[in-house]
Tab-separated table of C-alpha atoms in Angstrom:
chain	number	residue	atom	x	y	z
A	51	UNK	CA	0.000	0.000	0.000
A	52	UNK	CA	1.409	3.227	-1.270
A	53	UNK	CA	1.815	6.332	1.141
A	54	UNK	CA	-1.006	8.082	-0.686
A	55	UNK	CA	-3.469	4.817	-0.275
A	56	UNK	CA	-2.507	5.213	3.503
A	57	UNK	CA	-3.347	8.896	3.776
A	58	UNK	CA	-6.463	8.490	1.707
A	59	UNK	CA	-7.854	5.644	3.553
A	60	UNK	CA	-6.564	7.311	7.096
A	61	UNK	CA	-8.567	10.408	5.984
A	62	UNK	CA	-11.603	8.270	5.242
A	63	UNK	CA	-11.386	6.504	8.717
A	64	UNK	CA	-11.602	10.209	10.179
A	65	UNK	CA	-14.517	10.896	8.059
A	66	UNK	CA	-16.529	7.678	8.969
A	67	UNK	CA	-15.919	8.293	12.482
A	68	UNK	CA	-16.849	11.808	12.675
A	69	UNK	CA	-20.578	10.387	10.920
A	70	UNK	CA	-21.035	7.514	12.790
A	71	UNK	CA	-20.492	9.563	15.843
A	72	UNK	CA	-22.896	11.907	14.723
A	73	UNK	CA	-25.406	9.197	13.323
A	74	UNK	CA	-25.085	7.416	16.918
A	75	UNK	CA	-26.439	10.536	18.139
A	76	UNK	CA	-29.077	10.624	16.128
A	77	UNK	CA	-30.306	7.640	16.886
A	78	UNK	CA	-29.525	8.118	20.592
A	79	UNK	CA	-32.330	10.734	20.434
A	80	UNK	CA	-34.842	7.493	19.781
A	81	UNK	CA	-33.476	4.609	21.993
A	82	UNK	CA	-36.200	3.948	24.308
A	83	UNK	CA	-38.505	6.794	23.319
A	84	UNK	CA	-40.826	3.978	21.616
A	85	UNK	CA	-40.272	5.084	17.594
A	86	UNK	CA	-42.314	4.707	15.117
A	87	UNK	CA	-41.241	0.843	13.644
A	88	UNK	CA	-42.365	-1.122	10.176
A	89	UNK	CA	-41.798	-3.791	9.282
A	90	UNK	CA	-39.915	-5.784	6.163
A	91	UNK	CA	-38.494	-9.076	4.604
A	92	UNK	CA	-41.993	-10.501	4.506
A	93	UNK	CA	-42.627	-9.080	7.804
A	94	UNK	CA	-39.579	-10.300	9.844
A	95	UNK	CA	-37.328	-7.527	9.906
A	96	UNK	CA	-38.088	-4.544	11.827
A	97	UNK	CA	-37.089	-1.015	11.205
A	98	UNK	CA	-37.830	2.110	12.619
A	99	UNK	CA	-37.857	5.868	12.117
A	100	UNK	CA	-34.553	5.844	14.459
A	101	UNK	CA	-32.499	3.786	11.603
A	102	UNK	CA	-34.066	5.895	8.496
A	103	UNK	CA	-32.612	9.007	11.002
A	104	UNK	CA	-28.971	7.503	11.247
A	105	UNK	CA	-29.035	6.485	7.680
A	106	UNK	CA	-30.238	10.074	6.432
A	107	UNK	CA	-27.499	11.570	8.416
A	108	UNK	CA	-24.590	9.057	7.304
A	109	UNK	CA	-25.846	9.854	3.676
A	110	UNK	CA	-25.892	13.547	4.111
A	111	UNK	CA	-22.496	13.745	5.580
A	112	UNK	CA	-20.358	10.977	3.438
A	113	UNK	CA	-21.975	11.025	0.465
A	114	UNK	CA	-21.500	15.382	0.029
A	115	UNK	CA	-17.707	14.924	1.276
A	116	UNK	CA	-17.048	11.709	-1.262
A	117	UNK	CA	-19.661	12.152	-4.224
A	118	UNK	CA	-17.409	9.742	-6.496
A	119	UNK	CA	-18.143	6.623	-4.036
A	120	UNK	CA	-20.664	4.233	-4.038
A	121	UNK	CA	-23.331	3.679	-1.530
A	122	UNK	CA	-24.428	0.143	-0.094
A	123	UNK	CA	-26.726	0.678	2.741
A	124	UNK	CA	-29.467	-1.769	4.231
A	125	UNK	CA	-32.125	1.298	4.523
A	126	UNK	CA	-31.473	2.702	0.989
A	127	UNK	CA	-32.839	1.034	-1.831
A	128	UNK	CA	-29.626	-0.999	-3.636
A	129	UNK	CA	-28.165	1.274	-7.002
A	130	UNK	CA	-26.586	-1.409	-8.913
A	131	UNK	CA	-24.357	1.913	-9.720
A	132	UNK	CA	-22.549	0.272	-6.955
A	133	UNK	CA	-20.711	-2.123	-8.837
A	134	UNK	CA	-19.236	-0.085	-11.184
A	135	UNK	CA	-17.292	1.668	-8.238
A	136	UNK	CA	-14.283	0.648	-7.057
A	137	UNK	CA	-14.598	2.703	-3.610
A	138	UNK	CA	-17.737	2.852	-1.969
A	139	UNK	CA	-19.544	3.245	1.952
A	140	UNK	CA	-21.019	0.356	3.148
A	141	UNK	CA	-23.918	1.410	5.799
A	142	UNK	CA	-25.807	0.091	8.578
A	143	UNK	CA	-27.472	2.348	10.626
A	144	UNK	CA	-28.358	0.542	13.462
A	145	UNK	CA	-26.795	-2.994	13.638
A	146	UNK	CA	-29.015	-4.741	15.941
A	147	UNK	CA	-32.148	-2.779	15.353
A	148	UNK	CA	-34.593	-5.562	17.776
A	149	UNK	CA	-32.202	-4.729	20.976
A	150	UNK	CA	-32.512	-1.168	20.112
A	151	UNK	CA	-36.145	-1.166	20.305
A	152	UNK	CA	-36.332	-3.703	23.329
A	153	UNK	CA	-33.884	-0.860	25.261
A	154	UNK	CA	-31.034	-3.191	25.335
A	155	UNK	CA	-27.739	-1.615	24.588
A	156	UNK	CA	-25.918	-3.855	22.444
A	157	UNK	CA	-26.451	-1.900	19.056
A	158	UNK	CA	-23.948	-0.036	16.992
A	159	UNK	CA	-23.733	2.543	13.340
A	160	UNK	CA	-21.856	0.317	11.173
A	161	UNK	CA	-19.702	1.807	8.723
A	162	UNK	CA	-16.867	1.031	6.515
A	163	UNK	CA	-15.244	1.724	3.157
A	164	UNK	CA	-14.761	-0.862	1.046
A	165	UNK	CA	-12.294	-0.909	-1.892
A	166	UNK	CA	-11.548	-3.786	-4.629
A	167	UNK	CA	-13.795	-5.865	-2.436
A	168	UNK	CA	-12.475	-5.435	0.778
A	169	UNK	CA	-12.535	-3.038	3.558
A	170	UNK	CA	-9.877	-0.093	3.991
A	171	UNK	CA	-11.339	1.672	6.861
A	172	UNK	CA	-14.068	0.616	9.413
A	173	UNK	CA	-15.891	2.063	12.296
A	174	UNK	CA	-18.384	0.571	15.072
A	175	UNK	CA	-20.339	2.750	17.598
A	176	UNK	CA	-22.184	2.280	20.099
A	177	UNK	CA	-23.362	5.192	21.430
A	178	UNK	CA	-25.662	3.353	24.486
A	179	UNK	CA	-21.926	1.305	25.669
A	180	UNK	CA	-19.958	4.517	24.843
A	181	UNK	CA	-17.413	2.042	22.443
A	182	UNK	CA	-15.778	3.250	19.303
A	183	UNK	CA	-14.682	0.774	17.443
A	184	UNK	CA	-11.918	1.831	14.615
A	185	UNK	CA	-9.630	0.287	12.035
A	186	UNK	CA	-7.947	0.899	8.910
A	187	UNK	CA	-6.307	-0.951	6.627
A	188	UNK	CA	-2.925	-1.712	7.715
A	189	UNK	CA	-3.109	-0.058	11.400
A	190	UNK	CA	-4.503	-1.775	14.625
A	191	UNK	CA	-7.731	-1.943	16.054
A	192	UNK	CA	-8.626	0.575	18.427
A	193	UNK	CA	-11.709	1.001	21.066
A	194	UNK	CA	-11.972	4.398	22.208
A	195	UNK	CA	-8.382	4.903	20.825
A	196	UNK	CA	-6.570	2.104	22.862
A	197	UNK	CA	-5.741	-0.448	20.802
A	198	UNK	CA	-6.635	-4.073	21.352
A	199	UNK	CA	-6.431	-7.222	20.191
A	200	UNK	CA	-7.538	-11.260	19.879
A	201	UNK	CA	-7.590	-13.812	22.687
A	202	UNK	CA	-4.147	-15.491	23.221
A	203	UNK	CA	-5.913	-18.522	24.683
A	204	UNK	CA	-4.790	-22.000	22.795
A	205	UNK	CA	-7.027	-25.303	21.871
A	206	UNK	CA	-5.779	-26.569	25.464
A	207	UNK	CA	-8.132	-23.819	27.045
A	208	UNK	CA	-11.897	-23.402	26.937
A	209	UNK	CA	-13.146	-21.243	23.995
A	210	UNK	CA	-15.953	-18.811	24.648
A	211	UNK	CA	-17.697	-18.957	21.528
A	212	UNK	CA	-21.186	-16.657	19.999
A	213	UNK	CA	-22.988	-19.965	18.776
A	214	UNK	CA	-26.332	-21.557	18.806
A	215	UNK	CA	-26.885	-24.803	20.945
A	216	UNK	CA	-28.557	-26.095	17.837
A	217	UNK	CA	-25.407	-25.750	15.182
A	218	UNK	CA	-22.747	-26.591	18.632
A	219	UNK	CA	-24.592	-30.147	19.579
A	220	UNK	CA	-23.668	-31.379	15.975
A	221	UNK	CA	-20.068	-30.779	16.813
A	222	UNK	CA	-17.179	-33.715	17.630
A	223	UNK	CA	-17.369	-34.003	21.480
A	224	UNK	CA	-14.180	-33.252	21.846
A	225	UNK	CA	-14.439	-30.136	20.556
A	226	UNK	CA	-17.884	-29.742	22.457
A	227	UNK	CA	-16.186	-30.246	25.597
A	228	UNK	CA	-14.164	-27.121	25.710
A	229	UNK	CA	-16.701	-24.387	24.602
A	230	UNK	CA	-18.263	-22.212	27.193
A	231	UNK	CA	-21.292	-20.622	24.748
A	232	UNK	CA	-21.921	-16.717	25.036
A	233	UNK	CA	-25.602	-16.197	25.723
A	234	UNK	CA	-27.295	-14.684	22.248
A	235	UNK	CA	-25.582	-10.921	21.070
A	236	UNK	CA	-28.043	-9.359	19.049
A	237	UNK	CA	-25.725	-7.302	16.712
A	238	UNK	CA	-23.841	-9.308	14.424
A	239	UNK	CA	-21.418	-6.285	14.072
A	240	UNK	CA	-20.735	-6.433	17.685
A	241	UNK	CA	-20.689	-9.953	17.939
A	242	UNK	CA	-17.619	-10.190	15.471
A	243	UNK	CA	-15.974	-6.752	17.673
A	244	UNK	CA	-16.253	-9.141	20.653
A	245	UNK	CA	-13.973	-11.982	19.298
A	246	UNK	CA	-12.063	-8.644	17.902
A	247	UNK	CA	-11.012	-7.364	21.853
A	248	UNK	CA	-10.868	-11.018	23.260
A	249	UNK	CA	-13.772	-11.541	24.828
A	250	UNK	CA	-14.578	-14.531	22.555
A	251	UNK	CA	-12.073	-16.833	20.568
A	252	UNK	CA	-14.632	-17.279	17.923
A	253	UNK	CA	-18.045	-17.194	16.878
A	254	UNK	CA	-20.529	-19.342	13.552
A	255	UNK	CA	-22.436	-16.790	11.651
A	256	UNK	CA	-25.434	-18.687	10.274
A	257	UNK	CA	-26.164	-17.923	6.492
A	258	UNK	CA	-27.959	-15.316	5.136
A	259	UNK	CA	-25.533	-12.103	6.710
A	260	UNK	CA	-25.191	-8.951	4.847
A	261	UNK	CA	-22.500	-6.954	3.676
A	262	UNK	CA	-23.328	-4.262	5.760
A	263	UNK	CA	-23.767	-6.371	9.158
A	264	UNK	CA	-19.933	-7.491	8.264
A	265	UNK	CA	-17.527	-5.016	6.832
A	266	UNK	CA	-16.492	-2.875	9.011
A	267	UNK	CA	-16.595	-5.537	11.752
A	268	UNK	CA	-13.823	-7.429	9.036
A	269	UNK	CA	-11.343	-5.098	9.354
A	270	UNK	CA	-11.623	-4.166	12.460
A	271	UNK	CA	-11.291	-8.111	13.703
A	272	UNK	CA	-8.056	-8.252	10.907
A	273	UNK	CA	-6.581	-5.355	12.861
A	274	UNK	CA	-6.862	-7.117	16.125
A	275	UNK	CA	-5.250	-10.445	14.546
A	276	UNK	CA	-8.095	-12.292	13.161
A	277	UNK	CA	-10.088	-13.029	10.541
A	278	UNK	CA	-13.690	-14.225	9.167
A	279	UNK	CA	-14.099	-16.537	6.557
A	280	UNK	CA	-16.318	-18.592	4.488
A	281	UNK	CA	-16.248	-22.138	6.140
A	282	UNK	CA	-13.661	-23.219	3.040
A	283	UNK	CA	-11.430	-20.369	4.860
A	284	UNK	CA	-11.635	-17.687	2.509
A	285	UNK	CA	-12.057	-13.926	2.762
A	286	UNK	CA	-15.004	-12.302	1.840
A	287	UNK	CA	-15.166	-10.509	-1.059
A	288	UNK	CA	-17.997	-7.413	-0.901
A	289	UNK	CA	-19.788	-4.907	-3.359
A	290	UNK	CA	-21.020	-7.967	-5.297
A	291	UNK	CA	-24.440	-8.055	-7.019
A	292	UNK	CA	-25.419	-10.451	-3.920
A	293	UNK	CA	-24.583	-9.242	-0.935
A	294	UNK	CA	-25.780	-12.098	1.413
A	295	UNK	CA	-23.374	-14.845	2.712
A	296	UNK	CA	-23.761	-18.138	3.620
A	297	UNK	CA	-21.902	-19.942	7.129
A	298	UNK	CA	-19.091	-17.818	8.400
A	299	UNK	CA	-16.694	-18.145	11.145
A	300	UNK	CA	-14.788	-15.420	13.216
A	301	UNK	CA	-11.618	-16.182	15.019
A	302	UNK	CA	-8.290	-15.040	15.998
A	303	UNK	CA	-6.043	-16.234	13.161
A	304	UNK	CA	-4.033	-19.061	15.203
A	305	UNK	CA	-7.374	-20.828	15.679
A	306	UNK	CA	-9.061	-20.653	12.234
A	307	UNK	CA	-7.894	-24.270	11.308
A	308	UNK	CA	-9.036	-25.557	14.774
A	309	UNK	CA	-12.523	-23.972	14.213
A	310	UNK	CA	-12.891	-24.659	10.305
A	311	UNK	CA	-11.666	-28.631	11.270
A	312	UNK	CA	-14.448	-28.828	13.657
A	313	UNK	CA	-17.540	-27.162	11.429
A	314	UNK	CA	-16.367	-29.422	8.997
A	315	UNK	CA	-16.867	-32.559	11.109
A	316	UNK	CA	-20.445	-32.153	12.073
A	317	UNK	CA	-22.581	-34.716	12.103
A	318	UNK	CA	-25.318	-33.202	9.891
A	319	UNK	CA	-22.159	-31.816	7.252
């Protein structure tokens, strides 16, 4: 990465954190003031007049001070415009929208900005916990600018892992054995920021994520020494015409084989 990449993408990270900071605010103003709420996805997914706030605000700010990027956000409708950009934002509002309207704090303003695929600068905040999550490409990962990183604990040692007790009882034994499971996180983002800072060596994402619930989380786990992957161990690639993903894992780098090894062995594989 050239010295100009690292400026420009260093400049972005400024930017993103500025408007998520700002968009965390916004939707601050709603969090357990009972907004307004639809509903989509044939009626599974809710959404409320606190996320179309954060998102008007994100797209006001980033898309006046970088009109030559794209724009993938979950409450925008997709621009296939997108794909002909090789920079571009990649939005969600509120990341964990059903604890934000059950007053639980656990939500965050996802952003990132995603070039050739991959994310070059990434921010998560959560403006109820008071965390800033930040990462660009090449740097560390920083919460509330300390810098942090993975788990050191080995296969010897239990693994607190973000998985559901129906996907973990199909696992080897062995590998059964030494799990402690996290009780349920209800923002993906966060979720992944959580095996990021070490307070989980790994977690399954079931199928069907979005770009947006994952790329700033990406980097920001990369930063800290980790990485999620497709469960053949690769990278994923975003700003594709599908943006969903199937099973994902999320684990400090040293224990991606371990982890991989043991989805792989399941008895209903």
């Amino acid at each position: 990465m050239s010295d100009m990449e690292k400026a420009r993408w260093q400049s972005d990270l400024t930017l993103i954190a500025d408007a998520a900071r700002e968009a965390g605010a916004v939707a601050f103003g709603f969090f357990n003031q009972s907004p307004e709420v639809w509903w989509k996805n044939e009626d599974r997914s809710p959404v409320s007049a606190a996320d179309f706030a954060a998102n008007k605000t994100l797209e006001t700010i980033l898309r006046k001070a970088r009109p030559d990027y794209g724009w993938l956000s979950e409450e925008t409708d997709d621009d296939a415009d997108r794909l002909s950009r090789e920079t571009l934002f990649i939005i969600d509002p509120i990341d964990g929208t059903r604890a934000f309207l059950g007053g639980q704090k656990v939500w965050c303003v996802s952003v990132a900005v995603v070039h050739r695929g991959r994310p070059v600068a990434g921010v998560l905040y959560a403006p109820a916990l008071e965390e800033l999550y930040e990462a660009v490409e090449g740097g560390v990962a920083l919460k509330n600018g300390v810098p942090f990183t993975v788990s050191a604990a080995g296969p010897e040692e239990m693994s607190r892992l973000a998985i559901g007790d129906d996907l973990l009882k199909n696992f080897p034994p062995e590998f059964r054995d030494r799990v402690t499971r996290e009780k349920y996180i209800p923002s993906l983002a966060y979720r992944i920021a959580m095996v990021a800072d070490g307070r989980l060596e790994g977690t399954f994402v079931k199928g069907n994520s979005h770009d947006w619930d994952l790329a700033a989380a990406d980097l920001i786990l990369v930063c800290a020494g980790g990485h999620l992957v497709d469960i053949e161990g690769r990278p994923i690639v975003y700003n594709r015409a599908e943006v969903t993903h199937k099973v994902l894992c999320a684990a400090p780098t040293p224990r991606l084989e371990e982890f991989l090894t043991a989805f792989a062995g399941r008895r209903d594989s």
